[in-house]
Amino acid sequence: MRFPALLIVWALILSVVPATASHAVSQSVEANSSVAAKKNRGKACPTKNFWLGAGWGADRGRRSHAGMDMGGKRGTPIFAIETGRINRTKRQSNGALQIVMKGRSGSMYYYGHMDKVLVKGGQRVTKGQVIGRMGDSGSKGQVHLHFEYWKSGRESDAVNPIKLLKRICPSI
Ligand SMILES: [Zn+2]
């Protein structure tokens, strides 16, 4: 009677061990992706279905380009990069529509050249909320989002946004 009992024990071991091993693997994958999720927590890519245009430091005559251009189709949604508040919206002297928002992290974000602005100064926004539509205001014929990252939260204190965008935009 001992022999069948041993077989049963062995069968039990065989059925339990692989399950335990694969569980351990999936746990470590989850751990890694949760680290990434934590780092990106609270931020969304400012637009979607885009290609990268002129980047940080591109020559703009007397000044250099202080942001990243993200080209796309007219009407592509523009998103609040994090939960926060719209600082202002306005039409610049060159005709470009702009949105400036401040996130709850303290950083500010500048969006330019939209066809449509769907928010107002002072309005609270949540991460991923559609705040505008991509267009070519002030850049006729070149539909794109001009995006600046004012990391310190000070007006026009732009830093190269590429690292941030790579972290939060799945397509880069
Ligand atoms: Zn630009």
Short mmCIF file of C-alpha atoms and ligand atoms in Angstrom, two decimals:
data_model
loop_
_atom_site.label_atom_id
_atom_site.label_comp_id
_atom_site.label_asym_id
_atom_site.label_seq_id
_atom_site.Cartn_x
_atom_site.Cartn_y
_atom_site.Cartn_z
CA MET A 1 0.00 0.00 0.00
CA ARG A 2 2.98 2.29 0.44
CA PHE A 3 3.84 2.42 -3.25
CA PRO A 4 0.63 4.09 -4.53
CA ALA A 5 0.79 6.53 -1.64
CA LEU A 6 4.29 7.60 -2.69
CA LEU A 7 3.12 7.97 -6.28
CA ILE A 8 0.37 10.26 -5.17
CA VAL A 9 2.82 12.38 -3.17
CA TRP A 10 5.16 12.55 -6.17
CA ALA A 11 2.32 13.54 -8.48
CA LEU A 12 1.36 16.25 -6.04
CA ILE A 13 4.93 17.59 -5.98
CA LEU A 14 5.07 17.60 -9.78
CA SER A 15 1.82 19.49 -10.04
CA VAL A 16 2.73 22.06 -7.38
CA VAL A 17 6.35 22.89 -8.25
CA PRO A 18 5.91 24.26 -11.80
CA ALA A 19 2.92 26.30 -10.68
CA THR A 20 4.98 27.84 -7.89
CA ALA A 21 7.87 28.62 -10.25
CA SER A 22 5.71 30.35 -12.84
CA HIS A 23 3.97 32.28 -10.09
CA ALA A 24 7.35 33.57 -8.91
CA VAL A 25 8.24 34.71 -12.44
CA SER A 26 4.98 36.56 -12.93
CA GLN A 27 5.45 38.21 -9.55
CA SER A 28 8.83 39.61 -10.51
CA VAL A 29 7.48 40.93 -13.82
CA GLU A 30 4.71 42.63 -11.88
CA ALA A 31 7.25 44.10 -9.49
CA ASN A 32 9.25 45.61 -12.38
CA SER A 33 6.24 47.09 -14.12
CA SER A 34 4.96 48.53 -10.86
CA VAL A 35 8.30 50.34 -10.39
CA ALA A 36 7.84 51.89 -13.85
CA ALA A 37 4.23 52.70 -13.07
CA LYS A 38 5.26 54.41 -9.84
CA LYS A 39 7.79 56.59 -11.67
CA ASN A 40 5.20 57.64 -14.24
CA ARG A 41 2.37 57.85 -11.77
CA GLY A 42 0.19 60.85 -12.35
CA LYS A 43 1.45 61.75 -15.83
CA ALA A 44 0.01 61.22 -19.31
CA CYS A 45 1.53 61.80 -22.75
CA PRO A 46 0.46 65.27 -23.99
CA THR A 47 -0.90 63.89 -27.28
CA LYS A 48 -1.09 60.68 -29.34
CA ASN A 49 -0.51 59.35 -32.86
CA PHE A 50 2.31 61.81 -33.39
CA TRP A 51 5.76 61.93 -34.86
CA LEU A 52 8.65 63.88 -33.40
CA GLY A 53 9.61 67.09 -35.19
CA ALA A 54 12.09 69.76 -34.19
CA GLY A 55 13.59 69.06 -30.81
CA TRP A 56 15.28 70.91 -28.01
CA GLY A 57 17.81 73.48 -29.15
CA ALA A 58 16.81 73.57 -32.84
CA ASP A 59 17.89 76.81 -34.49
CA ARG A 60 15.19 79.48 -34.41
CA GLY A 61 17.25 82.47 -35.54
CA ARG A 62 17.85 84.74 -32.56
CA ARG A 63 16.78 82.08 -30.08
CA SER A 64 16.79 78.32 -29.88
CA HIS A 65 13.81 76.02 -29.77
CA ALA A 66 12.83 75.56 -26.11
CA GLY A 67 10.62 72.53 -26.54
CA MET A 68 9.64 69.55 -28.63
CA ASP A 69 7.42 69.59 -31.71
CA MET A 70 5.02 66.70 -32.03
CA GLY A 71 3.45 66.51 -35.48
CA GLY A 72 0.13 64.87 -36.22
CA LYS A 73 -3.26 65.17 -37.85
CA ARG A 74 -5.41 68.24 -37.34
CA GLY A 75 -7.83 67.68 -34.47
CA THR A 76 -5.70 65.12 -32.60
CA PRO A 77 -6.52 65.44 -28.89
CA ILE A 78 -4.15 67.33 -26.62
CA PHE A 79 -4.13 66.04 -23.03
CA ALA A 80 -3.46 67.50 -19.61
CA ILE A 81 -0.14 65.88 -18.76
CA GLU A 82 -1.04 65.67 -15.09
CA THR A 83 -3.78 66.71 -12.75
CA GLY A 84 -3.60 70.40 -12.00
CA ARG A 85 -4.93 73.74 -13.05
CA ILE A 86 -4.92 75.76 -16.25
CA ASN A 87 -2.77 78.82 -15.68
CA ARG A 88 -3.84 80.66 -18.84
CA THR A 89 -4.91 80.32 -22.43
CA LYS A 90 -4.39 82.99 -25.05
CA ARG A 91 -3.72 83.78 -28.66
CA GLN A 92 -0.16 85.02 -29.12
CA SER A 93 0.74 87.91 -31.39
CA ASN A 94 1.80 85.42 -34.11
CA GLY A 95 -1.67 83.86 -34.00
CA ALA A 96 -0.68 80.75 -32.09
CA LEU A 97 -3.14 79.51 -29.49
CA GLN A 98 -1.41 78.53 -26.27
CA ILE A 99 -2.28 76.74 -23.07
CA VAL A 100 -0.13 76.97 -19.94
CA MET A 101 -0.96 74.61 -17.10
CA LYS A 102 0.51 73.86 -13.71
CA GLY A 103 0.48 70.29 -12.45
CA ARG A 104 0.19 69.25 -8.83
CA SER A 105 3.85 68.18 -8.99
CA GLY A 106 4.64 71.90 -9.22
CA SER A 107 5.91 71.73 -12.82
CA MET A 108 4.35 73.80 -15.59
CA TYR A 109 3.65 72.80 -19.20
CA TYR A 110 3.23 74.98 -22.24
CA TYR A 111 1.25 73.79 -25.26
CA GLY A 112 1.25 75.73 -28.53
CA HIS A 113 -0.33 75.93 -32.01
CA MET A 114 -3.66 74.25 -31.22
CA ASP A 115 -6.67 74.82 -33.50
CA LYS A 116 -8.99 74.59 -30.50
CA VAL A 117 -8.57 75.29 -26.81
CA LEU A 118 -11.17 73.51 -24.69
CA VAL A 119 -10.29 74.94 -21.27
CA LYS A 120 -10.12 78.32 -19.57
CA GLY A 121 -7.63 79.96 -17.24
CA GLY A 122 -8.18 78.88 -13.63
CA GLN A 123 -9.95 75.66 -14.59
CA ARG A 124 -8.99 72.47 -12.77
CA VAL A 125 -8.06 69.57 -15.02
CA THR A 126 -7.35 65.91 -14.44
CA LYS A 127 -4.57 63.84 -15.96
CA GLY A 128 -5.43 62.78 -19.50
CA GLN A 129 -8.31 65.24 -19.88
CA VAL A 130 -8.64 66.59 -23.44
CA ILE A 131 -7.73 70.28 -23.20
CA GLY A 132 -7.35 71.13 -26.87
CA ARG A 133 -7.09 69.94 -30.46
CA MET A 134 -3.90 69.89 -32.48
CA GLY A 135 -3.67 72.46 -35.25
CA ASP A 136 -1.48 74.96 -37.02
CA SER A 137 -2.42 78.29 -35.45
CA GLY A 138 0.63 80.51 -35.79
CA SER A 139 2.37 77.88 -37.95
CA LYS A 140 0.20 77.70 -41.05
CA GLY A 141 0.41 74.38 -42.88
CA GLN A 142 2.41 72.68 -40.13
CA VAL A 143 -0.03 70.93 -37.85
CA HIS A 144 1.81 70.14 -34.64
CA LEU A 145 1.94 70.54 -30.90
CA HIS A 146 4.77 72.67 -29.55
CA PHE A 147 5.37 71.34 -26.06
CA GLU A 148 7.53 72.87 -23.33
CA TYR A 149 8.37 71.49 -19.91
CA TRP A 150 8.89 74.18 -17.27
CA LYS A 151 10.12 71.69 -14.73
CA SER A 152 10.88 74.08 -11.88
CA GLY A 153 7.41 75.59 -12.14
CA ARG A 154 8.85 79.02 -12.96
CA GLU A 155 7.52 80.92 -15.97
CA SER A 156 9.36 79.96 -19.20
CA ASP A 157 11.98 77.95 -17.27
CA ALA A 158 12.10 75.28 -19.97
CA VAL A 159 14.19 72.12 -19.85
CA ASN A 160 14.60 69.50 -22.56
CA PRO A 161 11.38 67.45 -22.32
CA ILE A 162 12.61 64.40 -24.23
CA LYS A 163 13.34 62.24 -21.17
CA LEU A 164 9.95 62.98 -19.70
CA LEU A 165 8.22 62.26 -23.02
CA LYS A 166 10.09 58.98 -23.45
CA ARG A 167 8.89 57.91 -20.03
CA ILE A 168 5.24 58.79 -20.46
CA CYS A 169 4.56 58.36 -24.20
CA PRO A 170 4.34 54.67 -25.13
CA SER A 171 5.11 55.33 -28.81
CA ILE A 172 8.55 56.92 -28.33
ZN ZN B 1 8.09 74.17 -31.54
#
